[in-house]
Amino acid sequence: MLPDSIFFDGRILFLTEDPERLRRQLAGEDLELDEALPLRDQISTDEITPAFICYHFDEKLGDFPYLGLKCGEAFPVKEGTVRAGGFAVSVAGKRRGKGSSREASPYAELCGGIRLVIAESFERIYRQNAQNLGLLTSTDFGLMPRLRRGEAIPLAEFTASLDPVTAEIVRRGGLFAYNAARLQGDVVPPLPTHAPRPMTYAEKLLARHAVVDATAGTLGLPVVKSGDGLFVKADWRFSHEYVTPMAASFLEKALGPDVVLRDPASILAFRDHLTFLHHSMKAEHRAMGLLTVAERLKPVQEAFCAKHGIRLHGELSDGSGSEGICHAIMAERYALPGQVVVGTDSHTPHAGALGCLAFGVGTTDIANAWVTGDVRVTVPPTLRVRLHGRLRSGVSAKDLVLHLLAQPLIREGGAIGHVIEYQGEALVELDTDERATLTNMAAEIGGFTGLIAPDAETLRFVKERRGEDLDLEPWMQGDVGAEYAHTLEVDCAALGPMLARPGDPGNGVALADLGAAVPIHIAYLGSCTGGKREDLRRAYEVVRVAATEGRRVPEGVQFFVQCGSEDVRRFAQAQGWIAAFEAVGAVVLGSSCGACINAGPGVSTRPDQVTISAINRNFPGRSGPGQMWLASPATVAASALAGRITGI
């Protein structure tokens, strides 16, 4: 148990927009809050720990926190400077920790000496990861004068606003300590009790999966509501190669080498992120030995899976890619309506398109879930998005979600930690691949997950992809009168193609309002969001005429096409789509996350390069040092042929 009061022996680091003020702090100067303003808002985990830093999965991460932090046009934090600065507290603005679920980010801060992170608001996964590790969090800027005076802060101030389960995890210094006490019977999670009430579909899913008695294996509560702390049984638990080694290390350190995993048949592993890394790692990173560091992730993951009997969807034997991206394979082969799916990636909500509750978790969460079979959840509120009318021809789900990301409620963090539930007549004409774009990018919205209640399209998809006949159960929808935190009404017929300007997925602009021509160097069609069957079909409809006429991508432009899974690639090959892409000069790559995670062909190599991409996020450095615009697959294909950003 942590002491009743906490003393923070160290300096305060303000993550400010001004690079010179940040450099001054790293050099030893202490600033007051008013001197540090404005603070950086919307700091992503890509900035806290860039992808190449996450090849490390031990205390070495403490040399690298904030290495990718962009302040103005500069990156002022260098290797080792945070650890050397003696900082105990780190302060930022709104939406700290947005983006990836990588626990490497708060773990790097912790290993670098940070014991408390303060922000105006936090992204859900980042804050949960911090709590699981024992890194304290607060939104109270009034703590800083007290910290300057050397005052010890009562632990109760860090737990006051938390549900009982989360508060006890914080008091015990992290999730491993809490679960050790839970499994020994020293702590029993309190179960919520409520009078009957209408529930949203997400609340129903959580109520049905709530762990009532972990020893007896009993599940199910009659009612839950927003704010309840629960453990819920997961039907599927998965991790990829960035996380499996760290999770295995955490697990062995906490519970020993002979730990037994619960129901390994429902645990999956994927090697999908780094299969093309050797094609794109820049020379300076190779000189640092990072390729060797990254390559050790593969054997560690393989050994762990072999030891515990876990199915690993890995690299293809000929080295041409992977079996597929974890989210794509989960939707195509595994997830079913009414299930709970947890994975170590913020885009796990991809499978929410099938009517299951799929959400991202961090390293500590998944390591614990391997042993307990369940995962901690604070029941989230729900943002209802009602889609009226029909999307026009040439307008896709990617355009719709880029429109949503630009809305003030979402841009300002009003949907953080919410279930994003899509309803309305526009869904009728969106197949499951398109729906998956909506649920997948709940991560960019800042949501807990994205969710669509299952319907006839869900049954069609499962039958088509797996040959299975399903029946929907009457409970698989929200109740009349269920409580929604917010409702956004969208006139789909009024929407046109959208873009997101470089720097953030929320920098939305209508393609029609772009103005001056934007020449491009790279067009990238791929990732879990942009590499599905329907994504490739829409892009093919753009390039097929050019392919027939012998027109090609202009000189000086590179066009990359990368499928989300080998199942998709084989289908696209049979349809003639791959041949058409190659006919116009596209380079077709094997299935992998690739450029989306800065680990494969399609990344930029110079700051002056401009990329238009179908991936889901464009944070600084996410896919190279250049300027990345986000767009739909059709817009990416049209822009590749034109050599500038344009529509169909």
XYZ file of C-alpha atoms in Angstrom:
648
model
C 0.000 0.000 0.000
C 1.155 3.533 -0.729
C 1.552 5.840 2.274
C -1.319 8.127 3.234
C 0.668 11.154 2.060
C 3.112 11.389 -0.826
C 6.207 13.581 -0.938
C 7.578 14.319 -4.410
C 11.330 14.826 -4.199
C 12.183 16.416 -7.508
C 11.588 19.234 -9.958
C 8.509 20.194 -12.006
C 8.799 19.955 -15.801
C 6.348 22.042 -17.809
C 5.776 20.701 -21.318
C 5.458 24.092 -22.936
C 4.863 25.153 -26.539
C 8.020 27.272 -26.453
C 11.061 25.079 -27.210
C 13.484 27.543 -25.629
C 11.593 27.473 -22.315
C 11.690 23.692 -22.374
C 15.431 23.710 -23.064
C 15.971 26.089 -20.152
C 14.220 23.689 -17.801
C 16.257 20.754 -19.057
C 19.396 22.835 -18.460
C 18.464 23.346 -14.796
C 16.204 26.418 -14.636
C 12.901 26.115 -12.764
C 9.885 27.978 -14.170
C 6.624 29.016 -12.596
C 3.406 28.040 -14.325
C 2.712 31.527 -15.677
C 6.216 31.608 -17.198
C 5.635 28.279 -18.944
C 2.316 29.106 -20.577
C 1.027 28.140 -23.047
C 1.414 24.441 -22.314
C 1.340 21.868 -25.071
C -2.130 20.465 -25.646
C -2.959 17.125 -27.288
C 0.417 15.499 -26.648
C 0.281 12.087 -28.287
C 1.983 8.933 -27.106
C 3.863 9.069 -30.434
C 5.506 12.200 -29.054
C 6.133 10.831 -25.563
C 7.746 7.678 -26.971
C 8.146 7.606 -30.771
C 7.645 4.175 -32.323
C 11.366 3.438 -32.602
C 11.774 3.972 -28.854
C 9.220 1.229 -28.180
C 11.643 -1.408 -29.480
C 12.949 -1.208 -25.903
C 10.745 -2.866 -23.293
C 12.734 -2.386 -20.091
C 14.027 0.418 -17.859
C 16.109 1.725 -20.783
C 12.901 3.535 -21.804
C 13.647 6.017 -19.012
C 16.259 7.645 -21.264
C 13.660 8.638 -23.832
C 10.484 10.311 -22.482
C 9.287 13.201 -24.682
C 11.913 12.509 -27.352
C 9.300 13.163 -30.060
C 7.670 16.156 -28.338
C 7.195 18.899 -30.897
C 7.336 22.428 -29.498
C 6.783 24.970 -32.219
C 8.887 23.516 -35.030
C 11.542 22.044 -32.730
C 12.128 18.809 -30.825
C 14.006 20.095 -27.760
C 14.152 16.919 -25.625
C 17.171 14.689 -26.186
C 18.113 11.234 -24.953
C 18.726 11.181 -21.202
C 17.874 14.829 -20.514
C 14.672 14.186 -18.552
C 16.262 11.551 -16.334
C 19.311 13.762 -15.772
C 17.124 16.765 -14.913
C 15.838 15.286 -11.663
C 12.173 15.845 -12.489
C 9.447 14.224 -10.401
C 6.423 15.997 -11.875
C 5.427 16.604 -15.501
C 2.722 19.102 -16.489
C 0.829 19.485 -19.786
C -2.439 20.894 -21.153
C -5.519 19.236 -22.641
C -5.845 15.607 -23.841
C -2.509 14.353 -22.578
C -1.603 10.912 -23.938
C -3.859 10.779 -26.991
C -3.381 8.174 -29.671
C -1.722 4.820 -29.136
C -2.369 2.562 -26.140
C 1.388 2.005 -25.747
C 2.187 1.684 -22.059
C 5.790 2.362 -23.011
C 4.899 6.065 -22.730
C 3.974 6.292 -19.029
C 6.542 3.569 -18.286
C 9.255 5.723 -19.893
C 8.146 8.654 -17.754
C 8.206 6.503 -14.625
C 11.646 5.066 -15.433
C 12.865 8.601 -16.147
C 12.016 9.694 -12.609
C 8.507 11.127 -13.073
C 6.169 10.190 -10.230
C 3.217 12.481 -10.965
C 1.727 13.696 -14.241
C -0.628 16.665 -14.245
C -2.789 17.782 -17.157
C -5.989 19.654 -17.852
C -7.394 16.370 -19.205
C -6.151 12.874 -20.013
C -6.920 10.307 -22.666
C -8.550 7.225 -21.162
C -5.973 4.544 -22.019
C -2.984 6.684 -21.073
C -4.415 7.465 -17.625
C -5.409 3.852 -17.012
C -1.920 2.702 -17.979
C -0.406 5.231 -15.583
C -2.653 4.008 -12.755
C -1.754 0.388 -13.500
C 1.959 1.219 -13.242
C 1.691 3.296 -10.069
C 2.306 6.622 -11.834
C 0.047 9.158 -10.114
C -2.174 11.490 -12.164
C -4.074 14.675 -11.419
C -5.970 17.482 -13.146
C -5.453 19.813 -10.147
C -3.088 22.632 -11.112
C -3.398 23.893 -7.540
C -0.991 21.166 -6.489
C 1.986 22.962 -7.963
C 2.431 25.735 -5.361
C 2.146 23.086 -2.648
C 4.746 20.920 -4.365
C 7.073 23.940 -4.601
C 6.740 24.377 -0.829
C 7.754 20.754 -0.290
C 4.324 19.805 0.993
C 3.342 16.135 1.163
C 0.101 15.538 -0.758
C -2.564 13.274 0.792
C -3.059 10.145 -1.307
C -6.818 10.691 -1.014
C -6.495 13.679 -3.350
C -5.421 11.322 -6.138
C -8.279 8.867 -5.557
C -11.206 11.151 -4.697
C -12.810 11.198 -8.155
C -12.190 7.530 -8.998
C -14.518 4.548 -8.816
C -13.801 2.223 -5.855
C -11.893 -0.376 -7.884
C -9.620 2.165 -9.560
C -9.086 4.009 -6.276
C -7.922 0.798 -4.607
C -5.569 0.047 -7.515
C -3.995 3.489 -7.024
C -3.737 2.982 -3.251
C -1.958 -0.350 -3.763
C 0.530 1.131 -6.218
C -0.691 -0.578 -9.365
C -2.712 -3.365 -10.925
C -0.332 -6.255 -10.232
C -0.399 -5.556 -6.495
C -4.168 -5.169 -6.574
C -4.773 -8.405 -8.464
C -2.401 -10.318 -6.194
C -4.561 -9.230 -3.277
C -7.755 -9.995 -5.238
C -6.667 -13.524 -6.159
C -5.709 -14.181 -2.538
C -9.070 -12.925 -1.312
C -7.557 -9.996 0.570
C -9.599 -7.537 -1.464
C -13.027 -8.075 -2.994
C -14.139 -5.619 -5.682
C -17.424 -4.035 -4.634
C -20.305 -4.755 -6.996
C -22.644 -1.923 -7.992
C -26.297 -2.189 -7.083
C -28.873 -0.123 -8.961
C -32.603 -0.080 -9.411
C -33.765 -1.327 -12.821
C -33.071 1.217 -15.568
C -32.900 1.273 -19.372
C -29.361 0.559 -20.569
C -27.368 1.369 -23.668
C -26.086 -1.530 -25.740
C -22.575 -1.034 -24.294
C -23.926 -1.127 -20.743
C -25.746 -4.365 -21.526
C -22.557 -5.927 -22.857
C -20.643 -4.940 -19.731
C -23.431 -6.065 -17.394
C -23.547 -9.510 -19.000
C -19.754 -9.910 -18.773
C -19.319 -8.452 -15.275
C -17.408 -10.773 -12.926
C -19.553 -11.422 -9.884
C -17.397 -14.099 -8.235
C -13.968 -14.681 -9.747
C -13.416 -17.916 -7.789
C -16.739 -19.466 -8.803
C -16.596 -18.004 -12.321
C -20.048 -16.426 -12.067
C -20.883 -13.565 -14.403
C -23.639 -11.055 -14.924
C -25.233 -8.101 -13.189
C -28.810 -6.963 -13.797
C -27.841 -3.295 -14.143
C -24.715 -1.176 -14.536
C -24.333 2.512 -15.202
C -21.674 5.021 -16.135
C -18.984 5.343 -13.462
C -19.253 1.817 -12.061
C -15.940 0.022 -11.547
C -16.006 -3.593 -12.722
C -13.945 -6.516 -13.841
C -15.378 -8.019 -17.023
C -14.599 -11.367 -18.609
C -12.955 -11.077 -22.013
C -13.950 -13.491 -24.775
C -10.739 -12.655 -26.635
C -7.415 -11.209 -25.428
C -4.708 -10.327 -27.948
C -1.357 -8.572 -28.173
C 1.134 -7.686 -30.894
C 4.919 -7.829 -30.980
C 5.430 -4.322 -29.605
C 3.693 -5.359 -26.376
C 3.953 -9.131 -25.907
C 7.613 -9.041 -24.773
C 7.056 -6.221 -22.281
C 3.909 -7.882 -20.934
C 5.712 -11.214 -20.606
C 8.545 -9.450 -18.765
C 6.137 -7.716 -16.390
C 4.289 -10.984 -15.796
C 7.385 -13.019 -14.980
C 8.751 -10.283 -12.724
C 5.475 -10.119 -10.781
C 4.429 -13.779 -10.685
C 7.487 -15.829 -11.582
C 8.493 -17.942 -14.602
C 6.004 -20.746 -13.908
C 2.879 -18.593 -14.125
C -0.110 -20.351 -15.704
C -2.312 -18.460 -18.173
C -6.076 -18.804 -18.081
C -7.702 -20.359 -21.166
C -4.850 -19.916 -23.684
C -7.236 -20.884 -26.497
C -8.862 -17.454 -26.174
C -5.508 -15.610 -26.279
C -4.037 -14.546 -29.614
C -0.775 -12.912 -30.619
C 0.221 -11.060 -33.783
C 3.447 -10.007 -35.434
C 2.109 -7.274 -37.693
C 3.769 -3.977 -36.819
C 7.444 -4.455 -37.659
C 7.628 -6.985 -40.482
C 8.883 -4.336 -42.950
C 11.027 -2.352 -40.537
C 14.301 -3.365 -42.216
C 13.103 -1.647 -45.411
C 12.604 1.747 -43.812
C 14.792 2.201 -40.725
C 16.948 5.248 -41.310
C 20.717 5.091 -41.125
C 21.076 6.994 -37.868
C 18.764 4.554 -36.083
C 20.657 1.602 -37.531
C 23.868 3.208 -36.250
C 22.289 3.354 -32.786
C 21.736 -0.410 -32.948
C 17.961 -0.059 -32.996
C 17.402 -2.631 -35.722
C 19.075 -5.215 -33.512
C 16.968 -4.067 -30.560
C 13.784 -4.322 -32.636
C 14.645 -7.734 -34.025
C 14.810 -9.266 -30.544
C 11.064 -8.661 -30.123
C 10.241 -11.471 -32.544
C 12.011 -14.384 -30.787
C 10.816 -13.224 -27.375
C 7.214 -13.207 -28.608
C 7.595 -16.571 -30.340
C 9.101 -18.191 -27.249
C 6.349 -16.864 -25.008
C 3.612 -18.101 -27.337
C 5.232 -21.534 -27.682
C 5.634 -21.855 -23.916
C 1.989 -21.057 -23.202
C 0.270 -22.568 -26.247
C -0.876 -19.239 -27.725
C -1.774 -18.991 -31.400
C 0.564 -16.555 -33.128
C -0.414 -14.949 -36.431
C 3.106 -14.198 -37.563
C 5.296 -13.372 -40.520
C 4.948 -15.127 -43.839
C 7.636 -17.716 -44.405
C 8.957 -15.942 -47.505
C 9.452 -12.657 -45.641
C 6.914 -10.807 -47.794
C 4.778 -9.566 -44.894
C 2.557 -10.892 -42.147
C -0.689 -12.832 -41.996
C -2.360 -9.532 -41.313
C -2.962 -6.636 -38.960
C -4.409 -7.736 -35.636
C -7.574 -5.611 -35.925
C -8.283 -6.829 -39.444
C -7.902 -10.492 -38.527
C -9.963 -10.114 -35.358
C -12.884 -8.755 -37.420
C -12.464 -11.199 -40.297
C -12.002 -14.395 -38.265
C -12.795 -14.092 -34.574
C -14.991 -11.354 -33.081
C -18.733 -11.962 -32.815
C -21.758 -9.920 -31.747
C -22.212 -9.773 -27.999
C -18.585 -10.528 -27.134
C -15.950 -8.544 -25.236
C -12.596 -8.224 -27.033
C -9.496 -6.599 -25.534
C -6.217 -5.948 -27.325
C -3.009 -4.031 -26.814
C -3.690 -1.449 -29.470
C -5.823 1.658 -29.417
C -7.495 0.546 -32.667
C -8.962 -2.604 -31.124
C -12.423 -0.905 -31.478
C -12.211 -1.892 -35.166
C -14.197 -5.044 -34.272
C -16.961 -2.944 -32.712
C -18.417 -2.884 -36.226
C -19.635 -6.433 -35.547
C -21.580 -5.499 -32.431
C -18.990 -6.558 -29.874
C -17.398 -4.391 -27.209
C -13.778 -4.191 -28.379
C -11.359 -1.839 -26.646
C -7.677 -1.196 -26.250
C -5.704 -1.916 -23.088
C -2.120 -1.449 -22.027
C 0.703 -3.811 -21.187
C -0.117 -4.284 -17.506
C -3.803 -4.811 -18.251
C -3.130 -7.549 -20.807
C -0.528 -9.282 -18.642
C -3.027 -9.445 -15.792
C -5.827 -10.496 -18.131
C -3.735 -13.458 -19.320
C -3.831 -14.772 -15.760
C -7.282 -13.704 -14.557
C -9.259 -13.883 -17.812
C -10.826 -10.520 -17.047
C -10.006 -6.842 -17.350
C -10.775 -3.734 -15.338
C -13.364 -1.340 -16.740
C -14.935 1.841 -15.465
C -18.312 1.805 -17.200
C -18.049 4.650 -19.713
C -20.695 7.149 -20.753
C -21.965 6.898 -24.317
C -21.853 9.495 -27.069
C -24.601 8.714 -29.562
C -23.877 9.676 -33.172
C -27.058 9.621 -35.264
C -26.388 9.395 -38.967
C -29.282 10.842 -40.945
C -29.816 10.455 -44.667
C -27.345 8.747 -46.979
C -23.724 9.449 -47.867
C -23.380 10.737 -51.422
C -21.604 8.763 -54.107
C -17.852 9.101 -53.630
C -18.160 9.918 -49.915
C -17.030 7.220 -47.502
C -16.896 6.369 -43.823
C -13.402 7.896 -43.650
C -14.815 11.233 -44.796
C -17.539 10.935 -42.184
C -15.148 10.262 -39.318
C -12.793 13.088 -40.367
C -15.846 15.356 -40.264
C -16.649 14.146 -36.747
C -13.085 14.669 -35.562
C -13.289 18.333 -36.557
C -16.428 18.962 -34.478
C -15.836 21.198 -31.433
C -17.260 18.682 -28.929
C -14.775 16.042 -30.061
C -11.866 18.342 -30.883
C -12.008 19.796 -27.367
C -12.077 16.384 -25.678
C -15.787 16.109 -24.935
C -15.834 12.455 -26.003
C -12.788 11.282 -24.045
C -13.459 7.876 -22.531
C -16.925 7.561 -24.089
C -18.399 4.726 -26.067
C -19.048 6.160 -29.532
C -22.251 4.405 -30.624
C -23.354 4.932 -34.207
C -27.031 4.780 -35.064
C -29.231 5.880 -37.943
C -30.361 5.176 -41.468
C -26.999 5.927 -43.098
C -25.626 2.699 -41.608
C -27.922 0.642 -43.837
C -25.756 1.344 -46.885
C -22.415 0.944 -45.087
C -20.989 -2.556 -45.148
C -19.009 -3.930 -42.217
C -15.675 -2.795 -43.674
C -16.942 0.791 -43.804
C -18.479 0.502 -40.354
C -15.108 -0.709 -39.064
C -13.550 2.599 -40.153
C -16.043 4.402 -37.925
C -15.471 2.198 -34.892
C -11.702 1.925 -35.426
C -11.232 5.678 -35.323
C -12.987 5.988 -31.996
C -9.327 5.960 -30.915
C -8.729 9.314 -32.620
C -11.973 10.655 -31.162
C -10.548 9.782 -27.748
C -13.300 7.296 -27.039
C -13.303 4.102 -25.009
C -14.553 2.269 -28.074
C -16.744 2.520 -31.138
C -19.858 0.372 -31.362
C -22.631 -0.479 -33.802
C -25.489 -2.757 -32.776
C -25.506 -5.906 -34.943
C -28.029 -6.260 -37.769
C -28.573 -8.145 -41.029
C -25.329 -6.723 -42.460
C -23.407 -8.219 -39.530
C -24.879 -11.647 -40.273
C -24.020 -11.260 -43.976
C -20.410 -10.354 -43.199
C -19.832 -13.298 -40.860
C -21.401 -15.678 -43.373
C -19.286 -14.267 -46.224
C -15.972 -14.237 -44.386
C -16.304 -17.327 -42.185
C -19.150 -19.398 -43.589
C -20.969 -19.220 -40.236
C -24.706 -18.735 -39.764
C -25.562 -16.575 -36.764
C -28.754 -15.531 -35.048
C -29.078 -12.171 -33.335
C -30.456 -12.172 -29.815
C -33.171 -9.688 -28.787
C -30.987 -8.042 -26.124
C -28.376 -6.907 -28.676
C -29.501 -3.295 -28.892
C -29.943 -0.368 -26.560
C -33.127 0.032 -24.537
C -35.678 2.711 -25.274
C -35.013 5.508 -22.796
C -31.341 4.625 -22.280
C -29.173 7.505 -21.066
C -26.665 9.106 -23.454
C -24.125 11.677 -22.312
C -24.294 13.523 -25.648
C -25.920 13.148 -29.029
C -24.398 14.359 -32.277
C -26.726 14.664 -35.265
C -25.062 14.309 -38.672
C -26.707 15.118 -42.005
C -24.779 12.603 -44.093
C -26.212 13.851 -47.385
C -24.548 17.228 -46.794
C -21.036 15.786 -46.431
C -18.383 15.752 -49.129
C -14.863 14.312 -49.221
C -12.734 15.383 -46.262
C -9.065 15.794 -45.410
C -7.129 16.266 -42.189
C -4.262 18.721 -42.384
C -0.857 17.598 -41.066
C -0.312 17.308 -37.325
C -3.575 15.909 -35.989
C -6.563 13.900 -37.250
C -8.798 16.650 -35.872
C -7.424 19.204 -38.345
C -10.341 18.556 -40.675
C -11.007 20.510 -43.849
C -13.426 19.808 -46.678
C -11.603 18.858 -49.863
C -13.701 21.454 -51.689
C -12.255 24.151 -49.402
C -8.610 23.186 -49.861
C -7.751 26.201 -52.002
C -4.228 26.252 -53.425
C -2.912 23.040 -54.983
C -0.908 20.780 -52.674
C 1.626 18.680 -54.633
C 2.431 15.302 -53.091
C 5.445 13.002 -52.990
C 3.852 9.900 -51.451
C 0.371 8.369 -51.597
C -0.229 5.523 -49.157
C -3.240 3.216 -49.280
C -3.097 0.775 -46.393
C -3.344 0.133 -42.622
C -6.180 -1.357 -40.595
C -8.330 1.644 -41.548
C -7.393 1.802 -45.219
C -6.528 -1.767 -46.213
C -9.885 -3.553 -46.087
C -11.735 -5.051 -49.074
C -14.054 -2.090 -49.433
C -11.158 0.377 -49.169
C -9.335 -1.321 -52.021
C -12.507 -1.599 -54.085
C -13.151 2.141 -53.839
C -9.565 2.929 -54.747
C -9.709 0.465 -57.650
C -12.778 2.243 -59.055
C -10.598 5.357 -59.261
C -7.592 3.744 -60.962
C -9.231 1.200 -63.287
C -9.847 3.627 -66.149
C -6.290 4.952 -65.889
C -5.002 1.364 -65.883
C -6.977 0.578 -69.038
C -5.717 3.701 -70.785
C -2.105 3.127 -69.789
C -1.859 6.222 -67.580
C 0.534 6.047 -64.639
C 1.429 7.836 -61.445
C 3.470 10.960 -62.312
C 7.227 10.938 -62.040
C 8.345 11.980 -58.567
C 5.294 10.448 -56.852
C 5.383 7.098 -55.049
C 2.118 5.186 -54.666
C 2.054 2.343 -52.125
C -0.773 -0.161 -51.635
C -0.730 -2.433 -48.594
C -3.560 -4.776 -47.631
C -4.721 -5.201 -44.057
C -4.535 -8.989 -44.250
C -3.536 -11.772 -46.585
C -7.221 -12.730 -46.815
C -7.872 -9.280 -48.288
C -4.835 -9.448 -50.563
C -5.920 -12.807 -52.029
C -9.426 -11.474 -52.625
C -8.080 -8.311 -54.273
C -5.790 -10.381 -56.466
C -8.701 -12.539 -57.622
C -10.799 -9.462 -58.412
C -8.069 -7.947 -60.590
C -7.593 -4.966 -58.305
C -3.926 -5.668 -57.579
C -3.131 -5.861 -61.288
C -4.807 -2.473 -61.851
C -2.823 -0.842 -59.034
C 0.408 -2.221 -60.424
C -0.538 -1.101 -63.958
C -0.639 2.545 -62.855
C 2.731 2.245 -61.114
C 1.758 1.425 -57.534
C 4.083 -0.656 -55.381
C 1.932 -3.384 -53.809
C 3.288 -4.586 -50.473
C 2.562 -7.621 -48.341
C 0.194 -7.243 -45.407
C 1.520 -5.288 -42.415
C 1.025 -2.139 -40.372
C 4.114 -0.802 -42.136
C 4.241 2.917 -42.787
C 1.389 3.601 -40.361
C 3.763 2.844 -37.504
C 6.810 4.371 -39.235
C 8.048 0.868 -40.043
C 7.915 0.179 -43.753
C 7.852 1.546 -47.299
C 5.632 4.593 -47.575
C 7.204 6.606 -44.755
C 8.569 10.023 -45.559
C 12.305 10.577 -45.221
C 12.549 14.395 -45.360
C 10.588 17.184 -43.648
C 9.697 18.750 -46.998
C 7.936 15.641 -48.317
C 4.130 15.631 -48.472
C 2.166 12.417 -48.003
C -1.532 11.751 -48.486
C -2.523 8.672 -46.560
C -5.497 6.469 -45.732
C -4.193 5.672 -42.230
C -5.954 6.846 -39.098
C -3.581 9.356 -37.479
C -1.025 11.916 -38.558
C 0.657 13.039 -35.348
C 4.127 14.587 -35.752
C 6.639 11.899 -36.711
C 4.000 9.182 -36.921
C 5.039 8.121 -40.421
C 8.295 9.954 -40.975
C 9.381 13.598 -40.694
C 7.271 14.899 -43.598
C 3.842 16.517 -43.729
C 1.023 13.967 -43.735
C -2.538 14.607 -44.862
C -5.272 12.089 -44.076
C -7.946 11.179 -46.606
C -10.237 8.411 -47.815
C -8.900 5.569 -49.983
C -10.579 7.054 -53.064
C -9.010 10.468 -52.471
C -5.598 8.869 -51.918
C -5.883 7.008 -55.239
C -7.060 10.089 -57.139
C -4.261 12.176 -55.649
C -1.664 9.545 -56.556
C -2.705 9.763 -60.218
C -2.838 13.570 -60.198
C 0.379 14.166 -58.268
C -1.468 16.581 -56.000
C -4.280 16.379 -53.487
C -7.532 16.047 -55.392
C -10.839 14.204 -55.399
C -12.409 11.801 -57.847
